[in-house]
XYZ file of C-alpha atoms in Angstrom:
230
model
C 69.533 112.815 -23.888
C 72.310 114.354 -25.646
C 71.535 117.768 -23.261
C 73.496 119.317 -20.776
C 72.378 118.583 -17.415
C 72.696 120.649 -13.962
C 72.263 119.852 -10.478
C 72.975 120.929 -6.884
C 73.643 118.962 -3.790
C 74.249 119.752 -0.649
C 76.904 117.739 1.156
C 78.539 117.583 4.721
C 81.937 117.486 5.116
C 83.705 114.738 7.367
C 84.977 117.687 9.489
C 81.437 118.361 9.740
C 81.387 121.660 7.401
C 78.385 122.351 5.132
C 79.415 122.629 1.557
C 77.110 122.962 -1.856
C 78.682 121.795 -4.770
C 76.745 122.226 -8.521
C 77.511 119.428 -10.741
C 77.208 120.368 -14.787
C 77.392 116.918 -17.281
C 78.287 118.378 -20.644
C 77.818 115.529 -23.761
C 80.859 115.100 -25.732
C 79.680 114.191 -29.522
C 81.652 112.332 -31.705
C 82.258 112.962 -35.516
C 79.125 111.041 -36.178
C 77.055 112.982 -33.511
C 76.472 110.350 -30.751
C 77.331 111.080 -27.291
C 80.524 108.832 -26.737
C 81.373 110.673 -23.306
C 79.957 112.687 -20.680
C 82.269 115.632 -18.934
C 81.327 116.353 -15.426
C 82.239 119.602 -13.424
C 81.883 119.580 -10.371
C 82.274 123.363 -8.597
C 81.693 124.547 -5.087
C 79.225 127.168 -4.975
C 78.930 127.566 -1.237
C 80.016 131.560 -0.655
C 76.991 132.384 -4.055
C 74.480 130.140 -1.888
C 75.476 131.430 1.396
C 74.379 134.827 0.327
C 71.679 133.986 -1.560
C 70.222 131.983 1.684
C 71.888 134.922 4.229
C 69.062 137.608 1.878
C 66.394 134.817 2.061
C 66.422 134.519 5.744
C 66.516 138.458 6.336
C 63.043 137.648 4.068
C 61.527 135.040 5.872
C 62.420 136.348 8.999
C 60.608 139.958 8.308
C 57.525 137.698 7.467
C 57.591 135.571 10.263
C 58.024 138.641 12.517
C 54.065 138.996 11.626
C 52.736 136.423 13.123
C 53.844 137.583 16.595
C 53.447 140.681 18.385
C 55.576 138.916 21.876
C 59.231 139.906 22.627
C 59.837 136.485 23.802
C 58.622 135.310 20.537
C 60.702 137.909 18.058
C 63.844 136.669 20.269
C 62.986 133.244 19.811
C 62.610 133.808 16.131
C 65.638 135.844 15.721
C 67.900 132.858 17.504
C 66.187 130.345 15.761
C 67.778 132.242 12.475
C 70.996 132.429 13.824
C 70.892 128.579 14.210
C 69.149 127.477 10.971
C 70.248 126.637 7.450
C 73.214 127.133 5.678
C 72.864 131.062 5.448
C 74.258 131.144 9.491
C 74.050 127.766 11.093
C 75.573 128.171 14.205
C 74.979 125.529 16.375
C 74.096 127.436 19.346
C 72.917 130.635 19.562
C 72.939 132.924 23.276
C 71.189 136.163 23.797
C 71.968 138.836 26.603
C 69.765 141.651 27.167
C 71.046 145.289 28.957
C 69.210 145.559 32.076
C 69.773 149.853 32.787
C 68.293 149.475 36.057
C 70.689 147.072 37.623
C 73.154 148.051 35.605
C 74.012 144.682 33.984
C 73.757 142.734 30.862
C 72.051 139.398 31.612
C 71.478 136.281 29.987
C 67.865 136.437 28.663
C 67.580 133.568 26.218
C 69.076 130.484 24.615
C 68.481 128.585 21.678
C 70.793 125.214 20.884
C 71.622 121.515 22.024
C 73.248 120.767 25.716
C 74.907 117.799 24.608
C 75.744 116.002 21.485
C 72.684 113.731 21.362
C 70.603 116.367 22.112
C 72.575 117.890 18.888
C 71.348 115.062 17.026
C 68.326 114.811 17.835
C 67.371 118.207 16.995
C 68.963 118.069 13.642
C 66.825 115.684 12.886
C 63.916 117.351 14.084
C 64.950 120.599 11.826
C 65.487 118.133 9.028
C 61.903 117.458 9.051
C 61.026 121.546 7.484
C 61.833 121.647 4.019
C 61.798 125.261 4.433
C 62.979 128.673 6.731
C 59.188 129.611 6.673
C 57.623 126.402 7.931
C 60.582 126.082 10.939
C 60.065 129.817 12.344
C 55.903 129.191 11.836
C 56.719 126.229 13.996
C 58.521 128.696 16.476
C 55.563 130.634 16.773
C 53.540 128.029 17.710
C 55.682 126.376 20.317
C 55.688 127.292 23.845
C 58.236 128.973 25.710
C 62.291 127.306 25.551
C 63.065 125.393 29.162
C 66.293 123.599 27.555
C 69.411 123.136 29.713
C 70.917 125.281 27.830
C 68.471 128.242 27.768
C 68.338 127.955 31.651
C 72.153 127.979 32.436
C 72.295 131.057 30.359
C 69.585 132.786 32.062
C 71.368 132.362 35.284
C 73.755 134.464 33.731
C 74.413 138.006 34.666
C 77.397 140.580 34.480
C 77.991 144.164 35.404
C 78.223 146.544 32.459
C 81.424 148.047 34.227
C 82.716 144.524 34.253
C 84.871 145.020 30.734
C 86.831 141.778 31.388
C 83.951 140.023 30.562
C 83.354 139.682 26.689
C 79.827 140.154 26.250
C 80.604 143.341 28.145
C 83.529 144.711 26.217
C 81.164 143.497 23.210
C 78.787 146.247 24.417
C 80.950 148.825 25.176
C 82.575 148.620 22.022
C 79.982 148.044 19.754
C 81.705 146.020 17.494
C 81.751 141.767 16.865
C 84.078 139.762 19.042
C 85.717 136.864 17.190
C 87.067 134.371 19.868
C 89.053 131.608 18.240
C 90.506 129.623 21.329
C 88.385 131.047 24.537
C 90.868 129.031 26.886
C 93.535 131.279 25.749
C 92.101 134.521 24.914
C 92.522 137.414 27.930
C 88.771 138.717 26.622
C 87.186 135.373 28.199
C 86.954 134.599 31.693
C 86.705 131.153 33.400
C 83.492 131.855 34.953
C 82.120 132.573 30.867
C 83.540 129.931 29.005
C 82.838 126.781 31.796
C 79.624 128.180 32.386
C 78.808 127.827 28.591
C 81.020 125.344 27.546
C 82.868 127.435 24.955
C 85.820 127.142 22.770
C 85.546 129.634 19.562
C 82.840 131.248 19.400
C 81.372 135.240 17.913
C 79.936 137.784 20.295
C 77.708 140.420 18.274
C 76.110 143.846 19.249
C 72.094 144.065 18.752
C 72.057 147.849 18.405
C 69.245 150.504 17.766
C 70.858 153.420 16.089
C 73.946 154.098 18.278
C 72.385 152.345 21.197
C 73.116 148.538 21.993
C 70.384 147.004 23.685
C 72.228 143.503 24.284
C 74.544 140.991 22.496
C 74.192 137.813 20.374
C 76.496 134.938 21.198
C 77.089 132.153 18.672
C 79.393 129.025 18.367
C 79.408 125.877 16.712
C 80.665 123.645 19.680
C 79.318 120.297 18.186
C 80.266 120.432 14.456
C 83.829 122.823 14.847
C 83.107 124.353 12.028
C 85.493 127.717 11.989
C 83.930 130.723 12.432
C 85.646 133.451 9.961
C 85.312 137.122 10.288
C 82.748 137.235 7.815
């Protein structure tokens, strides 16, 4: 057509990362004016998409908090966040609640595959919602989680004097956790990481002005995608 032409994709990675690239075909005109050639840029626009996705899921999610007036159901929303699109896509996504009368922090909720089928499967299930809004409307419809995953992490429970334990030294500290290599890190026990499987992973305080009222664990055990600080 003799016009410039622009276009996004979004590819995967054979390491499994998520990357969106924006292609932009320029004509090149000869001396006569015909298009004799076509240049093609190609440019990775993945950190300008992540945040543009990262403010339109902060959107969504305030609108989808609507439709629900359950605790179970804003948790369940707030996971299912964590886990989808590009903005965050973690693969798994753990919450822990404070409990101040028996003084512990206990698994409460999880959100994520058990096993790498069960991985596929549901990423072809999310596949199926071309958008944020019509997955967490879906969330609000469903019934309550029962996946191996959500119940090993309900059985779950640590003292809040227990600082060895990460989730608890994520509370006490009030600040993210950023295991790389759980198997070698002092902050991780045994009893955490085979109970959950984990290898790197992010721990993250859910706090009410200075209180924390439980912690967010994430990790993307089935792609390895790195987790940076960010």
């Amino acid at each position: 057509r003799g016009e410039g032409r622009f276009h996004d994709i979004k590819v995967l990675t054979k390491d499994g990362r998520r990357r969106y690239i924006e292609n932009v075909a320029i004509p090149i005109r000869d001396h006569d004016g015909d298009v004799k050639r076509v240049l093609l840029l190609s440019i990775d626009i993945t950190d300008r998409e992540k945040r543009i996705h990262q403010l339109s899921l902060l959107t969504q999610l305030g609108d989808a908090l609507q439709y629900t007036l359950q605790l179970d159901k804003v948790f369940q929303l707030v996971l299912t966040c964590v886990t989808a699109g590009h903005a965050l896509g973690f693969n798994r996504a753990l919450l822990f609640l404070v409990n101040k009368e028996q003084d512990a922090i206990c698994g409460k909720m999880a959100i994520g595959p058990s096993d790498l089928d069960e991985a596929r499967r549901a990423w072809q299930e999310v596949s199926k919602y071309q958008t944020l809004e019509g997955l967490l409307k879906h969330v609000v419809e469903i019934g309550p989680l029962d996946s191996r995953l959500d119940i090993k992490t309900k059985l779950i429970a640590f003292s809040t004097s227990d600082e060895k334990e990460t989730v608890v030294r994520c509370m006490r500290e009030k600040i993210p956790l950023t295991i790389k290599d759980a198997h070698n890190d002092p902050r991780v026990t045994a009893e955490f990481r085979n109970a959950l499987g984990l290898k790197e992973f992010v721990c993250v305080p859910l706090m009410v002005k200075s209180e924390v009222l439980g912690v967010i664990v994430a990790d993307n055990l089935y792609t390895g995608e790195p987790i940076t600080e960010e």
